[in-house]
Short mmCIF file of C-alpha atoms and ligand atoms in Angstrom, two decimals:
data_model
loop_
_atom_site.label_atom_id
_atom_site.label_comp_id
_atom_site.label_asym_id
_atom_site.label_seq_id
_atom_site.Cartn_x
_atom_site.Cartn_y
_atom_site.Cartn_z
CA UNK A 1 0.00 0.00 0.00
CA UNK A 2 1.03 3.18 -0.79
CA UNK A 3 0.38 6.57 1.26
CA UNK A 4 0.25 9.17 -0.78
CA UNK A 5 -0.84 12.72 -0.31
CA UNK A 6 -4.49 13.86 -2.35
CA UNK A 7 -2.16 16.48 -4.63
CA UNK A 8 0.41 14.21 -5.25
CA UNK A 9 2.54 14.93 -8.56
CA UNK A 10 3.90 12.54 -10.45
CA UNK A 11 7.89 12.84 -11.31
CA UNK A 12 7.12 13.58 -14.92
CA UNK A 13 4.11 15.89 -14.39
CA UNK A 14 6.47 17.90 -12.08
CA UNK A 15 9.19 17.81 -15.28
CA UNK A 16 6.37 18.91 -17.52
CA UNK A 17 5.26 21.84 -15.27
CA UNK A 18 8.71 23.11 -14.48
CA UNK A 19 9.43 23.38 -18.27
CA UNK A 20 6.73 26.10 -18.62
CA UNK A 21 8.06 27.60 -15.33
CA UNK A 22 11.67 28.00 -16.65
CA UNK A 23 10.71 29.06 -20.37
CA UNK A 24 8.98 31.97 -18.27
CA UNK A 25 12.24 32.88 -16.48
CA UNK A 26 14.21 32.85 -19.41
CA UNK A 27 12.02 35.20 -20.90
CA UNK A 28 12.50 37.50 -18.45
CA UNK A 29 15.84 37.37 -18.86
CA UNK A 30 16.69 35.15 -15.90
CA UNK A 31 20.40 32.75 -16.61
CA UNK A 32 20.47 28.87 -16.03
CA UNK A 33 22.78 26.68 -14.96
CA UNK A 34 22.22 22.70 -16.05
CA UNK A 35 24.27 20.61 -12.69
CA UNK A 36 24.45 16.89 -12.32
CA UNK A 37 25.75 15.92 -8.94
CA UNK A 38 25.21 16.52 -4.71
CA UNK A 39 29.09 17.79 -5.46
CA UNK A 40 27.76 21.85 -7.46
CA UNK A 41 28.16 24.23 -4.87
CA UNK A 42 24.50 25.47 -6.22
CA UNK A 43 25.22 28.76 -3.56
CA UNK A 44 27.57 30.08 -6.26
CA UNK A 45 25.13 29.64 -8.85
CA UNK A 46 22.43 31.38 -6.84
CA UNK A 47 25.29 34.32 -5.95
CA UNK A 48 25.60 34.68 -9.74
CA UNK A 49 21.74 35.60 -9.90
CA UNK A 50 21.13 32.38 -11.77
CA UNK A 51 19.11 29.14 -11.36
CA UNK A 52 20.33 26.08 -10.83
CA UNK A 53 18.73 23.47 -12.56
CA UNK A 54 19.24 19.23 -12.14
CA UNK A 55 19.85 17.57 -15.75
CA UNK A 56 20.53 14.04 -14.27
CA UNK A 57 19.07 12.08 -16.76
CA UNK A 58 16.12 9.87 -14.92
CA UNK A 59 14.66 8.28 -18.26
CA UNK A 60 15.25 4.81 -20.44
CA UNK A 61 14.15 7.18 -23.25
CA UNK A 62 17.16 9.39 -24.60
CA UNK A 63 20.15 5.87 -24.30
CA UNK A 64 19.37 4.46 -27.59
CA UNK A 65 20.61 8.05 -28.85
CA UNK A 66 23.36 8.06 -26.33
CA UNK A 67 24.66 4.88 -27.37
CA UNK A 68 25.59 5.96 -30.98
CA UNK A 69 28.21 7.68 -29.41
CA UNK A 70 28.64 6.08 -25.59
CA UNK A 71 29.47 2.93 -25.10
CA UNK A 72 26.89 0.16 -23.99
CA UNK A 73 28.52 -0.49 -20.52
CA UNK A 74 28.26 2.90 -19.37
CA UNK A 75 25.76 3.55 -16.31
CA UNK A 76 22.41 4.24 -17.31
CA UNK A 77 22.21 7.53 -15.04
CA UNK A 78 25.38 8.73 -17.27
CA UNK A 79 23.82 7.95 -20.54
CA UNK A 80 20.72 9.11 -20.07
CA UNK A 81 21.86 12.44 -19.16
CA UNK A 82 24.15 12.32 -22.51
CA UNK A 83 21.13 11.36 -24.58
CA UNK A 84 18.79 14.24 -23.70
CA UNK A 85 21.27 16.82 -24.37
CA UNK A 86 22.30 15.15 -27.87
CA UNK A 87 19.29 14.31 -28.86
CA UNK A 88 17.74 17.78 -27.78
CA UNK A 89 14.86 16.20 -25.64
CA UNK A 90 15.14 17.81 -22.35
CA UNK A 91 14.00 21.48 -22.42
CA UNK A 92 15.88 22.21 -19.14
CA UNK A 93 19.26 21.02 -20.80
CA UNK A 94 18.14 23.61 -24.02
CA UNK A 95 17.18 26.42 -21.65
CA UNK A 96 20.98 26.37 -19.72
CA UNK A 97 23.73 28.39 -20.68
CA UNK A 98 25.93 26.79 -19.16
CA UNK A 99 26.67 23.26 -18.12
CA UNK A 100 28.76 22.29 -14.68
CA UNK A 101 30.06 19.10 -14.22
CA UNK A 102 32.68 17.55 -11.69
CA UNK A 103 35.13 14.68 -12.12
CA UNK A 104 33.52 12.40 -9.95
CA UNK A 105 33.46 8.97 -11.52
CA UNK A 106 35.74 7.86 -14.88
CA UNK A 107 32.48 7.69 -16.73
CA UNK A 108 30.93 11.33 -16.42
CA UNK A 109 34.29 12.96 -16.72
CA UNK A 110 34.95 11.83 -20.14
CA UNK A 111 30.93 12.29 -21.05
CA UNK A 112 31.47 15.82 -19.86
CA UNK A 113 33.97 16.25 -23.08
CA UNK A 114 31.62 15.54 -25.33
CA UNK A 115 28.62 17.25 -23.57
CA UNK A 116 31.48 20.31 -23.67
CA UNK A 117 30.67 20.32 -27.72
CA UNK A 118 26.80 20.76 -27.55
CA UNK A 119 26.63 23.05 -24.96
CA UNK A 120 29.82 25.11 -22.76
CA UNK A 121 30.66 22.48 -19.86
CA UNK A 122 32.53 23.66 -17.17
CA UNK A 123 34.07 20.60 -15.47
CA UNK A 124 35.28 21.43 -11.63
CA UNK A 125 38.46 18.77 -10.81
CA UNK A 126 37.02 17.20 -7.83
CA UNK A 127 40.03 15.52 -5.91
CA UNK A 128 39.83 11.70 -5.70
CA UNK A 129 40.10 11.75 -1.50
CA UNK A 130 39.77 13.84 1.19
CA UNK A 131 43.09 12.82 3.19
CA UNK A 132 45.50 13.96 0.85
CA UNK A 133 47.08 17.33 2.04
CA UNK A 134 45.94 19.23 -1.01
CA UNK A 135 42.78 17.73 -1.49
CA UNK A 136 41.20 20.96 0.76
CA UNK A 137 43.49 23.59 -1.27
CA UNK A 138 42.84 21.80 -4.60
CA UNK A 139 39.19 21.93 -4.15
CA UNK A 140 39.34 25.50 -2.74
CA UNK A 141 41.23 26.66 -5.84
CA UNK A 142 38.39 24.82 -8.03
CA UNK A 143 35.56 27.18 -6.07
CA UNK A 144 37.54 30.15 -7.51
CA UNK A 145 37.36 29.23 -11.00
CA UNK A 146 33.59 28.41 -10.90
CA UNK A 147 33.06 31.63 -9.77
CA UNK A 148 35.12 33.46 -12.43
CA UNK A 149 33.47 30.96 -15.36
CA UNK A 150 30.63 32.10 -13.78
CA UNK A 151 31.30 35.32 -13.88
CA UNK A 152 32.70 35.50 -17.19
CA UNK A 153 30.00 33.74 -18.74
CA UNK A 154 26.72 35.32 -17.49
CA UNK A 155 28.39 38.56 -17.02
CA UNK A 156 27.84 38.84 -13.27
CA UNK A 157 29.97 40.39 -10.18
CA UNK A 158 29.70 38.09 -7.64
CA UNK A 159 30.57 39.48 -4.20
CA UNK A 160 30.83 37.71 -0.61
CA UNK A 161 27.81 39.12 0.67
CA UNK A 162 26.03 37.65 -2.40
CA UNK A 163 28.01 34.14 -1.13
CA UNK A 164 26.76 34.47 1.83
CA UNK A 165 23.28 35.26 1.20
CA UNK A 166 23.29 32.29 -1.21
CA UNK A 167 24.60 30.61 2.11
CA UNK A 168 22.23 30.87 4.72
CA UNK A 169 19.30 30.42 2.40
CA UNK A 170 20.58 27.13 1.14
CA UNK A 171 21.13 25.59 4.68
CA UNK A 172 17.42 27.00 5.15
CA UNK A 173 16.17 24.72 2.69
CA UNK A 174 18.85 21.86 3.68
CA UNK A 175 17.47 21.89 7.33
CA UNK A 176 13.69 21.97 5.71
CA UNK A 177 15.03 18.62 3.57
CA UNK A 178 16.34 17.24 6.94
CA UNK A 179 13.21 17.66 8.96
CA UNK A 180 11.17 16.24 5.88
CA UNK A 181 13.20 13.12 6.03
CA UNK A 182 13.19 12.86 9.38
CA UNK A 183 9.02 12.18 9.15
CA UNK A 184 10.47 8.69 8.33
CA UNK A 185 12.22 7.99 11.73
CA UNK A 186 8.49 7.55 13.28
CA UNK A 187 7.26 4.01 14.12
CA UNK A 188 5.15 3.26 11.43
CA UNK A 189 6.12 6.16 9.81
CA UNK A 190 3.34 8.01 7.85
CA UNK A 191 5.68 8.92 4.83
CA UNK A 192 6.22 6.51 1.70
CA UNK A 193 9.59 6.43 0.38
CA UNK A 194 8.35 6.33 -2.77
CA UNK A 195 6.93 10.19 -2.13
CA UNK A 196 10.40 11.38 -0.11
CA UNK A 197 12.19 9.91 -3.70
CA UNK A 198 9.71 12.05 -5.63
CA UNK A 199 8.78 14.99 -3.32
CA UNK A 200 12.64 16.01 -3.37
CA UNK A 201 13.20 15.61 -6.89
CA UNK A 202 9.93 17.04 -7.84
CA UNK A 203 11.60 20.38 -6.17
CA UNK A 204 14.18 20.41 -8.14
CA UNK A 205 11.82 21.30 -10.74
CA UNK A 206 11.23 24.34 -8.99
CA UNK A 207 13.19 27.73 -9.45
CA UNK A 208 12.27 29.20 -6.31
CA UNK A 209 13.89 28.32 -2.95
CA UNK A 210 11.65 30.17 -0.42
CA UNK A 211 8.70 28.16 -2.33
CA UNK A 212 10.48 25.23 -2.04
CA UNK A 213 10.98 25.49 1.63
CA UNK A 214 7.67 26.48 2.12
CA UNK A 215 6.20 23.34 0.16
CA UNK A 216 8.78 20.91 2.66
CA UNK A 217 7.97 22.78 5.59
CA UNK A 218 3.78 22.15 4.82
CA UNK A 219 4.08 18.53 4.02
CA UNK A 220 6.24 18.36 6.68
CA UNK A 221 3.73 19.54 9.35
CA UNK A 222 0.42 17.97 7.86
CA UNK A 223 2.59 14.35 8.22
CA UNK A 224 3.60 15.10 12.05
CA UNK A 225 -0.33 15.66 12.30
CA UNK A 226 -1.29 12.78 10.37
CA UNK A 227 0.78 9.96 12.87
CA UNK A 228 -0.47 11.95 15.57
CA UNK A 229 -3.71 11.42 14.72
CA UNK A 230 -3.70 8.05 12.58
CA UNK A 231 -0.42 6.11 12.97
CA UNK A 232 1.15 6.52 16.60
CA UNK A 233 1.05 3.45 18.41
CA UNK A 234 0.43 1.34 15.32
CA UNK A 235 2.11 -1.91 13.89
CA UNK A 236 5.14 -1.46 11.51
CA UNK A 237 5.47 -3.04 8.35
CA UNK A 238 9.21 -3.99 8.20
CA UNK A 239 11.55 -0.83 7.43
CA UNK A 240 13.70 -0.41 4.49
CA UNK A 241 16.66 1.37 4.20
CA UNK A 242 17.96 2.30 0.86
CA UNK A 243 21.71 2.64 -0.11
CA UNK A 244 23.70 2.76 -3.33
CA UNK A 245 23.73 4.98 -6.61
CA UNK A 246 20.81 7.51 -7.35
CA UNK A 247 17.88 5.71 -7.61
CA UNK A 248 15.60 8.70 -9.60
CA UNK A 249 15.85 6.23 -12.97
CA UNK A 250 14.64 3.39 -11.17
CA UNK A 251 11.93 4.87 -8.95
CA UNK A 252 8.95 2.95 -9.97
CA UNK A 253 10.73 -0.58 -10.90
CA UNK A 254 12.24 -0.53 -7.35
CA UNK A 255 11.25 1.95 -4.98
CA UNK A 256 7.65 1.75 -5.99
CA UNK A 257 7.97 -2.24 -5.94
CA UNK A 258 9.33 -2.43 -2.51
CA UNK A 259 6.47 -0.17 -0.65
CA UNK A 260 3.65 -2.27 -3.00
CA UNK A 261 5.28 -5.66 -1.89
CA UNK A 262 4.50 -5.00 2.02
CA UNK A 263 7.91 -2.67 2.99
CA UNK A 264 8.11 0.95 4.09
CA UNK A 265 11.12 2.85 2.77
CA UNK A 266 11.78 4.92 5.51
CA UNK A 267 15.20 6.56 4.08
CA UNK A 268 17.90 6.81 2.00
CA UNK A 269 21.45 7.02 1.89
CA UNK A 270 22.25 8.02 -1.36
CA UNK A 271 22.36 10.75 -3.42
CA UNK A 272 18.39 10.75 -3.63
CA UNK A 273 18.39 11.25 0.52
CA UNK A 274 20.20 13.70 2.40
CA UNK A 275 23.96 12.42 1.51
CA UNK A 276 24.61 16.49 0.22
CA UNK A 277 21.96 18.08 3.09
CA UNK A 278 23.59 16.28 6.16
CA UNK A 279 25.88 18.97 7.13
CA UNK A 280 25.42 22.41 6.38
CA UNK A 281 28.10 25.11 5.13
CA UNK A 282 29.22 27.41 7.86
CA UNK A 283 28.33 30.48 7.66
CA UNK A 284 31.09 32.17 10.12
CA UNK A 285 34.17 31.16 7.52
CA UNK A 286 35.65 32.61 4.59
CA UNK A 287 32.67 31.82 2.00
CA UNK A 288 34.44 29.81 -0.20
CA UNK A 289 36.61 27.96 1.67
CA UNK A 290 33.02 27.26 3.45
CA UNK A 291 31.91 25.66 0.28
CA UNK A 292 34.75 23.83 -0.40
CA UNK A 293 35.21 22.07 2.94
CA UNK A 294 31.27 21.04 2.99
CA UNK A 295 31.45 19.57 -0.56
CA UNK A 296 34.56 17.92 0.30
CA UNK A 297 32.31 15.75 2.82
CA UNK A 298 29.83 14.85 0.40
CA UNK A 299 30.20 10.74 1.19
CA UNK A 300 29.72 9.44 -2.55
CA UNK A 301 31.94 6.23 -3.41
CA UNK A 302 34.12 7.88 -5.93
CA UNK A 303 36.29 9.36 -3.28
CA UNK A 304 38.89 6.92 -1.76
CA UNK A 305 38.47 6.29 1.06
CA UNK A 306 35.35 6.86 1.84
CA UNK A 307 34.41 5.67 5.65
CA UNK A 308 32.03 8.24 6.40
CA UNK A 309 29.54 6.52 4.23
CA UNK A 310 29.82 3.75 6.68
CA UNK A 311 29.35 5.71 9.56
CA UNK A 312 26.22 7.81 7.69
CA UNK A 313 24.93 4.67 7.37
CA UNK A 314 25.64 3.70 10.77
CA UNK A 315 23.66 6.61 12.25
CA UNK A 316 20.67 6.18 9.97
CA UNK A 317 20.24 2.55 10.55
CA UNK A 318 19.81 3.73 14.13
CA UNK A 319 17.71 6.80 14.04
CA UNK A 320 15.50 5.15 11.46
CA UNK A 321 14.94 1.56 13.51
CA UNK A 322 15.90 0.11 10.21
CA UNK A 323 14.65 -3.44 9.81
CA UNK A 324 16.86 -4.27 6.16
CA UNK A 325 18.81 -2.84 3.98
CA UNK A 326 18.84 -2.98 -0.02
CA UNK A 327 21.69 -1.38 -1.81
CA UNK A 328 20.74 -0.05 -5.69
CA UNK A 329 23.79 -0.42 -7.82
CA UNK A 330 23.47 0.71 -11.43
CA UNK A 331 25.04 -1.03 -14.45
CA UNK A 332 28.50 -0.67 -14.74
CA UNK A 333 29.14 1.62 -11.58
CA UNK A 334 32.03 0.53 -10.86
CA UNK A 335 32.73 2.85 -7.23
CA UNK A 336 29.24 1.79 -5.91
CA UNK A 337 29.72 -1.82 -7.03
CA UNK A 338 33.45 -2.12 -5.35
CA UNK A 339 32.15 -0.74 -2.31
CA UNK A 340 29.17 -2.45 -2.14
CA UNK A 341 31.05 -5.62 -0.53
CA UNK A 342 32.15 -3.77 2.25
CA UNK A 343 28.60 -2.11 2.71
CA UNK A 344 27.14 -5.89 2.76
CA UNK A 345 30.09 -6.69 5.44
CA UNK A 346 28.82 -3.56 8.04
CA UNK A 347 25.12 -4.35 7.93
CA UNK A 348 25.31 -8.02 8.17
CA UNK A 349 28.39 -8.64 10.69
CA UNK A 350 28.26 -5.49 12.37
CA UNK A 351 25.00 -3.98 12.51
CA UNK A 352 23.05 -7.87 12.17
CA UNK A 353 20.65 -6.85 9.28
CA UNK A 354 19.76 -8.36 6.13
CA UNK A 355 21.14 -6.71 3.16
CA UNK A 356 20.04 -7.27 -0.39
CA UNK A 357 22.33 -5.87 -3.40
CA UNK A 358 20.13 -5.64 -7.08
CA UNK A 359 22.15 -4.40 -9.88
CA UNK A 360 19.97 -3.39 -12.82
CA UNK A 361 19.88 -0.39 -14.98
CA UNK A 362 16.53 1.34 -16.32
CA UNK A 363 15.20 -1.13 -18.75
CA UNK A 364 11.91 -2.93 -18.09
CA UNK A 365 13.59 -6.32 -18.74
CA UNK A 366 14.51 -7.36 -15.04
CA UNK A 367 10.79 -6.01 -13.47
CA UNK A 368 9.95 -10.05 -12.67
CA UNK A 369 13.50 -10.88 -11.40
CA UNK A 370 13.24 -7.80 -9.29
CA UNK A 371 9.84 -8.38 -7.73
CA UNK A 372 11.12 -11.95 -6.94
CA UNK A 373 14.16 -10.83 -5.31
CA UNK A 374 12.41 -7.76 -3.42
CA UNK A 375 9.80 -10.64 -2.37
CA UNK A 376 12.15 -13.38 -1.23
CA UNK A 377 13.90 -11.17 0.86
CA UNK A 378 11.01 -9.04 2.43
CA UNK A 379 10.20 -12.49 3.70
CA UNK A 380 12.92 -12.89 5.77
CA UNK A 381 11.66 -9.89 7.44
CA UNK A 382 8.56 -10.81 7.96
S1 SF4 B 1 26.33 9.34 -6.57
FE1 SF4 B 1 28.26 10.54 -6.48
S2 SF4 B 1 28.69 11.10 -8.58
FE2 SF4 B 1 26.49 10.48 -8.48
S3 SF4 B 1 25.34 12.38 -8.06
FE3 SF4 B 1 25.83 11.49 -6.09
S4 SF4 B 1 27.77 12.51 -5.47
FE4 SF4 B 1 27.53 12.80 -7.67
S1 SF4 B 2 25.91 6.07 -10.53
FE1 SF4 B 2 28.10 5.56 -10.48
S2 SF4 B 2 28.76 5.42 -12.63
FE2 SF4 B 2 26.76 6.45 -12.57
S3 SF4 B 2 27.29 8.63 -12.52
FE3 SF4 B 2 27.04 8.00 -10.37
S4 SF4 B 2 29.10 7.37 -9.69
FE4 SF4 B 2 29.14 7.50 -11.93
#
């Protein structure tokens, strides 16, 4: 069963609406900024008086188009983001004028150079670790040259107070993000996982941050009132954490699936949960040494090592009474997939939990092998 709110929007009804939205700022002669990853310090986009808008590409549709020119064991998250920008499909992609990548995994870096001949792609040079002793300074130097591209390219001065504006409104909206996920740390909680996966990308679909906090903070409130009123004190159906890659591509063949076959997903510790809002930027530093020490913390697999994602995990296996966990590894990931063995090893010898590791991509063609695995395990829980 799934709980979900009368005005619910679907993920592509929320696309479809923000298109109109963002042809009407572009009118007006608002700039745009297409980002990819939790890794774009979006403040500096906001500074510049632009919006930031998400082009990971969520969709089976654009790959065949993709492929002519990607290989076939690339991860579907990658291609897909290719394929709407060379196949001129995704409106939001069209509408940028300017693209900002970050070499995260081996994959998107060298998509990023030919994504740099369709539209200009600035690509930061995201260290591979945090513990090297110029991983900090390295990161910090790639903060100032985002903010002169910026600069240069939409023609903008931005100052510090503009940074720090940007700032404090972003960790507004982060700590709105936190308390909405939190709604899933109540026993039974009242939120589906399947609406935190598309209330939070739905958002990004939105150009506004004040209206996005005020939408989180609202559906926020009316869920503390609704377990008040009709779950407190209620039986649990067993409680699914999520881990792995981003899991927008394969909402309804997995998250959907999970919640309909008798789980609740009550969070997520990826890039579609609050890996990026966990810690905030502070607001007493240097602004962009700020930046760059919070996006340095970001816990995604492609930097080496990486035990805070261990330790994130740790704490929300806790906080959220966590029952099981399944980990969501796309198609040739190869980061996620390498550290997906030691992931298995901390929830099942150190933590006691069942853990459950699908690999798939975002073809239909592995629906009935996923229901069967989703089903065999939620009976262990049971
Ligand atoms: S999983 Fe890693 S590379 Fe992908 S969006 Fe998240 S931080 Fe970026
Ligand atoms: S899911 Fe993995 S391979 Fe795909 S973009 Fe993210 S880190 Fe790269």
């Amino acid at each position: 069963m799934l709980n979900l709110p009368e005005n619910f929007k679907s993920y592509s009804e929320a696309r479809q609406e923000g298109f109109i939205r963002l042809k009407g700022l572009k009118e007006s002669g608002k700039k745009v900024v297409g980002v990819f990853c939790s890794y774009t310090p979006t403040e500096l986009i906001l500074a510049a008086d632009a919006v930031p808008v998400g082009l990971c590409g969520a969709s089976e549709d654009p790959i065949s188009y993709a492929e002519k020119t990607l290989p076939k064991n690339l991860c579907p998250l990658i291609k897909s983001s290719y394929g709407f920008a060379a196949s001129d499909t995704c409106p939001y992609f069209y509408f940028s004028d300017l693209v900002v990548g970050e070499t995260t995994c081996d994959g998107k870096k060298k998509m990023f150079e030919w994504m740099n001949e369709i539209k200009p792609t600035h690509v930061m040079q995201l260290p591979p670790g945090r513990t090297s002793g110029t991983a900090l300074a390295t990161w910090h130097s790639e903060m100032q040259r985002l903010k002169d591209v910026l600069s240069r390219t939409l023609q903008v001065e931005i100052t510090d107070d503009d940074l720090r504006q940007a700032i404090h409104l972003k960790n507004r909206e982060r700590k709105a993000i936190l308390d909405f996920y939190d709604i899933g740390s109540l026993k039974p909680t009242p939120l589906s996982g399947y609406e935190i996966n598309t209330l939070i990308d739905n958002n990004t679909f939105l150009f506004d941050t004040e209206e996005k906090i005020a939408i989180l903070e609202k559906r926020t409130a009316e869920l503390l009132e609704d377990y008040e009123k009709n779950f407190k004190g209620k039986p649990s159906r067993p409680r699914i954490l999520i881990t792995g890659c981003p899991t927008g591509g394969v909402r309804e063949k997995i998250i959907r699936r999970i919640e309909e076959l008798g789980a609740n997903i009550v969070g997520f510790e990826n890039c579609s949960g609050p890996r990026e809002q966990k810690d905030l930027v502070d607001e007493n530093k240097d602004p962009l040494l700020a930046l760059a020490e919070k996006y340095l913390r970001v816990n995604c697999s492609v930097m080496s090592p990486n035990p805070q994602r261990i330790e994130a995990m740790d704490e929300m296996i806790e906080n959220y009474q966590v029952d099981g966990v399944i980990e969501v590894i796309l198609q040739a990931c190869h980061t996620f997939a390498i550290e997906s063995s030691r992931i298995k090893k901390f929830v099942t010898e150190q933590k006691h939990l069942p853990y459950l590791c699908l690999e798939t991509d975002y073809s239909q063609g592995d629906t009935g092998q996923i229901d069967t695995r989703i089903s065999a395990f939620l009976e262990i829980l049971a």
